[in-house]
Tab-separated table of C-alpha atoms and ligand atoms in Angstrom:
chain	number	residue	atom	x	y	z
A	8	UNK	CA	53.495	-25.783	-18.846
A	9	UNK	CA	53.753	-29.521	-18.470
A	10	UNK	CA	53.497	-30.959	-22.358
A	11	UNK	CA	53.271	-34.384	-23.669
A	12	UNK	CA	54.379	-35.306	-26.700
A	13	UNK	CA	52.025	-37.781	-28.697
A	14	UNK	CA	53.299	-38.968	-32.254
A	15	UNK	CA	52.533	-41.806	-35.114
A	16	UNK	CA	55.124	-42.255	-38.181
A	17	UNK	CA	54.799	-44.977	-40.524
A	18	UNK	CA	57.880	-43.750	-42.220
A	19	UNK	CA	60.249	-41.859	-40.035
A	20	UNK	CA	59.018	-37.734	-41.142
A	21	UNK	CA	56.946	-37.213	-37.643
A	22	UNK	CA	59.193	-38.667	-35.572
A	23	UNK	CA	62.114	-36.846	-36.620
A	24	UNK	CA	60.233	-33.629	-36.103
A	25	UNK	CA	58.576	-35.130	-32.845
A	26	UNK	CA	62.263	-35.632	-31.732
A	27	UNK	CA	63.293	-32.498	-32.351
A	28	UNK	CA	60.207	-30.547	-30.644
A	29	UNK	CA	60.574	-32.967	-27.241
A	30	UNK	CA	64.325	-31.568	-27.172
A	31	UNK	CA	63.600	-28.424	-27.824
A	32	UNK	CA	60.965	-28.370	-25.333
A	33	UNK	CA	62.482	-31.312	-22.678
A	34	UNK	CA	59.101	-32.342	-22.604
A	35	UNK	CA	58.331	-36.367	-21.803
A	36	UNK	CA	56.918	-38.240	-25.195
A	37	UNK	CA	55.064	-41.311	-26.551
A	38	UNK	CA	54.830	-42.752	-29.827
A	39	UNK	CA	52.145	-44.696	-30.918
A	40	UNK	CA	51.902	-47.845	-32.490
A	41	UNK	CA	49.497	-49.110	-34.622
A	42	UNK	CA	49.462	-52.800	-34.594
A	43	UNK	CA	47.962	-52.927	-37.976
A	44	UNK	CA	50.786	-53.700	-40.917
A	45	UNK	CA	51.352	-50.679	-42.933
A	46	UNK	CA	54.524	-51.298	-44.997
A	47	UNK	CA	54.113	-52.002	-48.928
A	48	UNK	CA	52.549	-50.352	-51.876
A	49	UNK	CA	48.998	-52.689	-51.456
A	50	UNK	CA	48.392	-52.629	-47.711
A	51	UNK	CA	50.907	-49.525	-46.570
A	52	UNK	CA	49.436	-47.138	-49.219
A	53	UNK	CA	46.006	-47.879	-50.450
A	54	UNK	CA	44.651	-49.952	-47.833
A	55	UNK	CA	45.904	-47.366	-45.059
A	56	UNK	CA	44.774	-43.863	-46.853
A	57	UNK	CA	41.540	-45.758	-47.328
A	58	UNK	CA	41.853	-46.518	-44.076
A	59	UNK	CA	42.146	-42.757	-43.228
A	60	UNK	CA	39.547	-41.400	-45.546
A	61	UNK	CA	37.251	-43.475	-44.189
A	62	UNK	CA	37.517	-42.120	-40.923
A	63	UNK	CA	38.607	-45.618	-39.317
A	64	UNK	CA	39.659	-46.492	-35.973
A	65	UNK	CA	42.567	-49.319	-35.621
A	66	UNK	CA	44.054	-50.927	-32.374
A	67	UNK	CA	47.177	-48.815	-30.821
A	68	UNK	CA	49.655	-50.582	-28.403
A	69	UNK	CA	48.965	-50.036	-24.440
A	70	UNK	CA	50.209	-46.145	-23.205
A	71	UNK	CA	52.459	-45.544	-21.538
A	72	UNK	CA	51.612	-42.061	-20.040
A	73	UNK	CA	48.761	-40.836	-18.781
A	74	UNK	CA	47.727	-37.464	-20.677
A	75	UNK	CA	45.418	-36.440	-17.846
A	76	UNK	CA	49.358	-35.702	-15.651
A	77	UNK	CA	50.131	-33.304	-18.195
A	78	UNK	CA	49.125	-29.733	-18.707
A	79	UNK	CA	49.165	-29.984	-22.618
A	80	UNK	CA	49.206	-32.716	-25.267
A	81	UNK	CA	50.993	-32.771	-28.126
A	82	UNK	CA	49.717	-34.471	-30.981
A	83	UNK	CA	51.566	-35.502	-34.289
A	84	UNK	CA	50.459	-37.475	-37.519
A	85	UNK	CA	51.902	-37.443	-40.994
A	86	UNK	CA	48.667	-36.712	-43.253
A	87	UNK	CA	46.658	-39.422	-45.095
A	88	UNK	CA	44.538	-38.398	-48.244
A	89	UNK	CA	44.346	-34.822	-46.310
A	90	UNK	CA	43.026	-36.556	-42.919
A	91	UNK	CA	44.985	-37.862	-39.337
A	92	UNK	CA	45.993	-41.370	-39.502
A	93	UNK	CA	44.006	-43.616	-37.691
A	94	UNK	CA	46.800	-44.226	-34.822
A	95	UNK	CA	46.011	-40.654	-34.009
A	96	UNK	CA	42.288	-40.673	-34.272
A	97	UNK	CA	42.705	-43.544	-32.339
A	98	UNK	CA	44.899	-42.341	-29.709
A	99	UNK	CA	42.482	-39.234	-29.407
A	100	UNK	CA	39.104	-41.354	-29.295
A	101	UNK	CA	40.484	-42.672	-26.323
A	102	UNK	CA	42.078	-40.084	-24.458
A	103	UNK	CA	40.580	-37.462	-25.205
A	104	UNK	CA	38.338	-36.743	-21.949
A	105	UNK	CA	42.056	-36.310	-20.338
A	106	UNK	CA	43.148	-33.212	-22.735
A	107	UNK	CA	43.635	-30.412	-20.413
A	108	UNK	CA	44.615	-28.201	-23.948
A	109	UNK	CA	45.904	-29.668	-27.077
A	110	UNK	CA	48.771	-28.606	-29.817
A	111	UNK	CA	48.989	-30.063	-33.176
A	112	UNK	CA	51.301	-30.748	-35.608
A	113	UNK	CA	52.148	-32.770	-39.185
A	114	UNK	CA	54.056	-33.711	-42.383
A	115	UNK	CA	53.195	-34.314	-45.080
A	116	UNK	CA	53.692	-34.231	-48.846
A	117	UNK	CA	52.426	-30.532	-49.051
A	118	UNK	CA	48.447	-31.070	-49.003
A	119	UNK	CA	45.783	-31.539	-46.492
A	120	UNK	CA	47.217	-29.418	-43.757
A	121	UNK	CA	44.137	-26.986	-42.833
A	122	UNK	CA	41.211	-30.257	-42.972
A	123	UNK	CA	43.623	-32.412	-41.094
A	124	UNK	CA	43.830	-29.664	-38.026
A	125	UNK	CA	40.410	-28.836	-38.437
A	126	UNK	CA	38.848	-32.487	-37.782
A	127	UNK	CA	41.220	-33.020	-35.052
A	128	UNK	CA	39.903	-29.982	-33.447
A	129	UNK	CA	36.533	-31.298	-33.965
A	130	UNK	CA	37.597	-34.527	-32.281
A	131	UNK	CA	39.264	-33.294	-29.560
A	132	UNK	CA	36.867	-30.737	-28.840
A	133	UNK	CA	39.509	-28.248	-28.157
A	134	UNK	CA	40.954	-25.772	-30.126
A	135	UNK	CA	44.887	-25.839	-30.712
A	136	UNK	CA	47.763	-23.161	-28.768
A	137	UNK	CA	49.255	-23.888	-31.883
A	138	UNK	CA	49.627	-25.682	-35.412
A	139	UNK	CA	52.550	-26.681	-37.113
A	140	UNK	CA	52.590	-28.315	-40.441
A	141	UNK	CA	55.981	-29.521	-42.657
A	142	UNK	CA	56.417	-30.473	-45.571
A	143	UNK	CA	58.372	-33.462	-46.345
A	144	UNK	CA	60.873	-31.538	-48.534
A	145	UNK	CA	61.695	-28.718	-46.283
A	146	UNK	CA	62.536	-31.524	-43.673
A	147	UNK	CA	65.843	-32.588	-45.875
A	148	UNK	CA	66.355	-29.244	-46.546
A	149	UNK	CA	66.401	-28.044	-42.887
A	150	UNK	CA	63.844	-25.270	-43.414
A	151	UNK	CA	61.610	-26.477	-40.784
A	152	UNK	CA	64.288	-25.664	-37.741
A	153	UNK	CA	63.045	-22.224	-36.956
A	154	UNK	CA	59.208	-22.678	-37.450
A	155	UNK	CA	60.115	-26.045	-34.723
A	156	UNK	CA	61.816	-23.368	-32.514
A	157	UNK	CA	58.667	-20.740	-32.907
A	158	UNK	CA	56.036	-23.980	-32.134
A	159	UNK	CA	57.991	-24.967	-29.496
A	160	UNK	CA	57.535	-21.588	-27.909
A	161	UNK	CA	53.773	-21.428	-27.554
A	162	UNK	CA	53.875	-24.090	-25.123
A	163	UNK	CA	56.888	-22.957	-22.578
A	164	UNK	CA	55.410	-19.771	-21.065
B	221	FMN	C1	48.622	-43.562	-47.280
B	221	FMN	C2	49.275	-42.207	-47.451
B	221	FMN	C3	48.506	-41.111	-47.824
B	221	FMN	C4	49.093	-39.844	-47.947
B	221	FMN	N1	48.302	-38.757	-48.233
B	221	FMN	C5	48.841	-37.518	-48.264
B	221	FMN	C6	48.023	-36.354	-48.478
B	221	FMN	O1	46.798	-36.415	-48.627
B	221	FMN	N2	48.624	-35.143	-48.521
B	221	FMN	C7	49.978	-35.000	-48.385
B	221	FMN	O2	50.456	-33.864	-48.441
B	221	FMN	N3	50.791	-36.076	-48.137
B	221	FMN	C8	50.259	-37.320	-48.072
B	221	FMN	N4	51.061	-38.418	-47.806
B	221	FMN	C9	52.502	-38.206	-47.545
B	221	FMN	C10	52.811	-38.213	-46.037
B	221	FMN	O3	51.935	-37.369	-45.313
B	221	FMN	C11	54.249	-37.739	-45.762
B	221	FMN	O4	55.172	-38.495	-46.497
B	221	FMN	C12	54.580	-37.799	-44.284
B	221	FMN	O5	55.712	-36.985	-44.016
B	221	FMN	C13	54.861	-39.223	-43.812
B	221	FMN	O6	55.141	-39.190	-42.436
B	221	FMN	P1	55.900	-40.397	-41.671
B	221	FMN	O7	57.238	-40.556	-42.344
B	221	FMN	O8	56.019	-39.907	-40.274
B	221	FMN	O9	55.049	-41.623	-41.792
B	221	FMN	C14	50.490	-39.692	-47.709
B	221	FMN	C15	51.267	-40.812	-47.358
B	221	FMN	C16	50.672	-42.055	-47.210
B	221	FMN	C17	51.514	-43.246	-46.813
């Protein structure tokens, strides 16, 4: 299976997780960027989980790779107030019609990981191989190495 890796991260979790997937998988992947400023307490926090709960869209930097070449996407977002961030509901909106099948996966602080999959099912119109949710704390812990290793595997057959 061809697989494309698709990630946001305001803060560093998802892509440390989305680095370690692509390497275990040596599978091509793009981060998004959401030109929107989300550092700070004001803007980064309230603004952007308001942002999220309200189901808003937000303007992502040009792709680079075209999902439609791949046999699978990959799609990471940390959670916000128990949704996707809007980078990723973004990023889906307008790819979406190029999904062949879809994976998922997220951090987070340790809530919001069943509603988050389950809307971006709804969005994408496809149901997940597979889901994969961390928790922040397991991350600096390294619990998350073997549940990366059993994701990973869903996708290589
Ligand atoms: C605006 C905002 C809202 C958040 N809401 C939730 C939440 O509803 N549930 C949760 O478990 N964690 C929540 N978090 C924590 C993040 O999901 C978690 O820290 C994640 O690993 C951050 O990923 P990143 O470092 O890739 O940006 C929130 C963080 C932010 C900034």
């Amino acid at each position: 299976m061809k697989c494309l890796l698709v990630f946001y991260s305001r803060s560093g979790n998802t892509k440390k997780i989305a680095e370690l997937i692509s390497t275990e998988m040596n599978c091509d992947y793009e981060e998004i960027i959401d030109t929107k400023k989300r550092k700070g307490v004001i803007i980064g926090f309230l603004k952007s989980g308001f942002a999220a709960t309200r189901e808003k869209l937000t303007i992502i930097k040009k792709i680079q790779k075209d999902p439609e070449l791949y046999d699978t996407v990959i799609l990471g977002t940390p959670i916000w107030n128990k949704r996707m961030t809007p980078a990723i509901r973004t990023y889906i909106t307008e790819n979406k019609e190029r999904f062949k099948s879809v994976g998922f996966f997220c951090t987070m602080g340790g809530r919001g990981g069943p509603e988050t999959f389950e809307s971006m099912t709804k969005l994408c119109e496809k149901t997940p191989v597979s889901t994969l949710a961390i928790i922040r704390k397991d991350i600096k812990k390294e619990l998350h190495l073997d549940e990366i290793k059993n994701f990973s595997r869903q996708f290589m057959s």
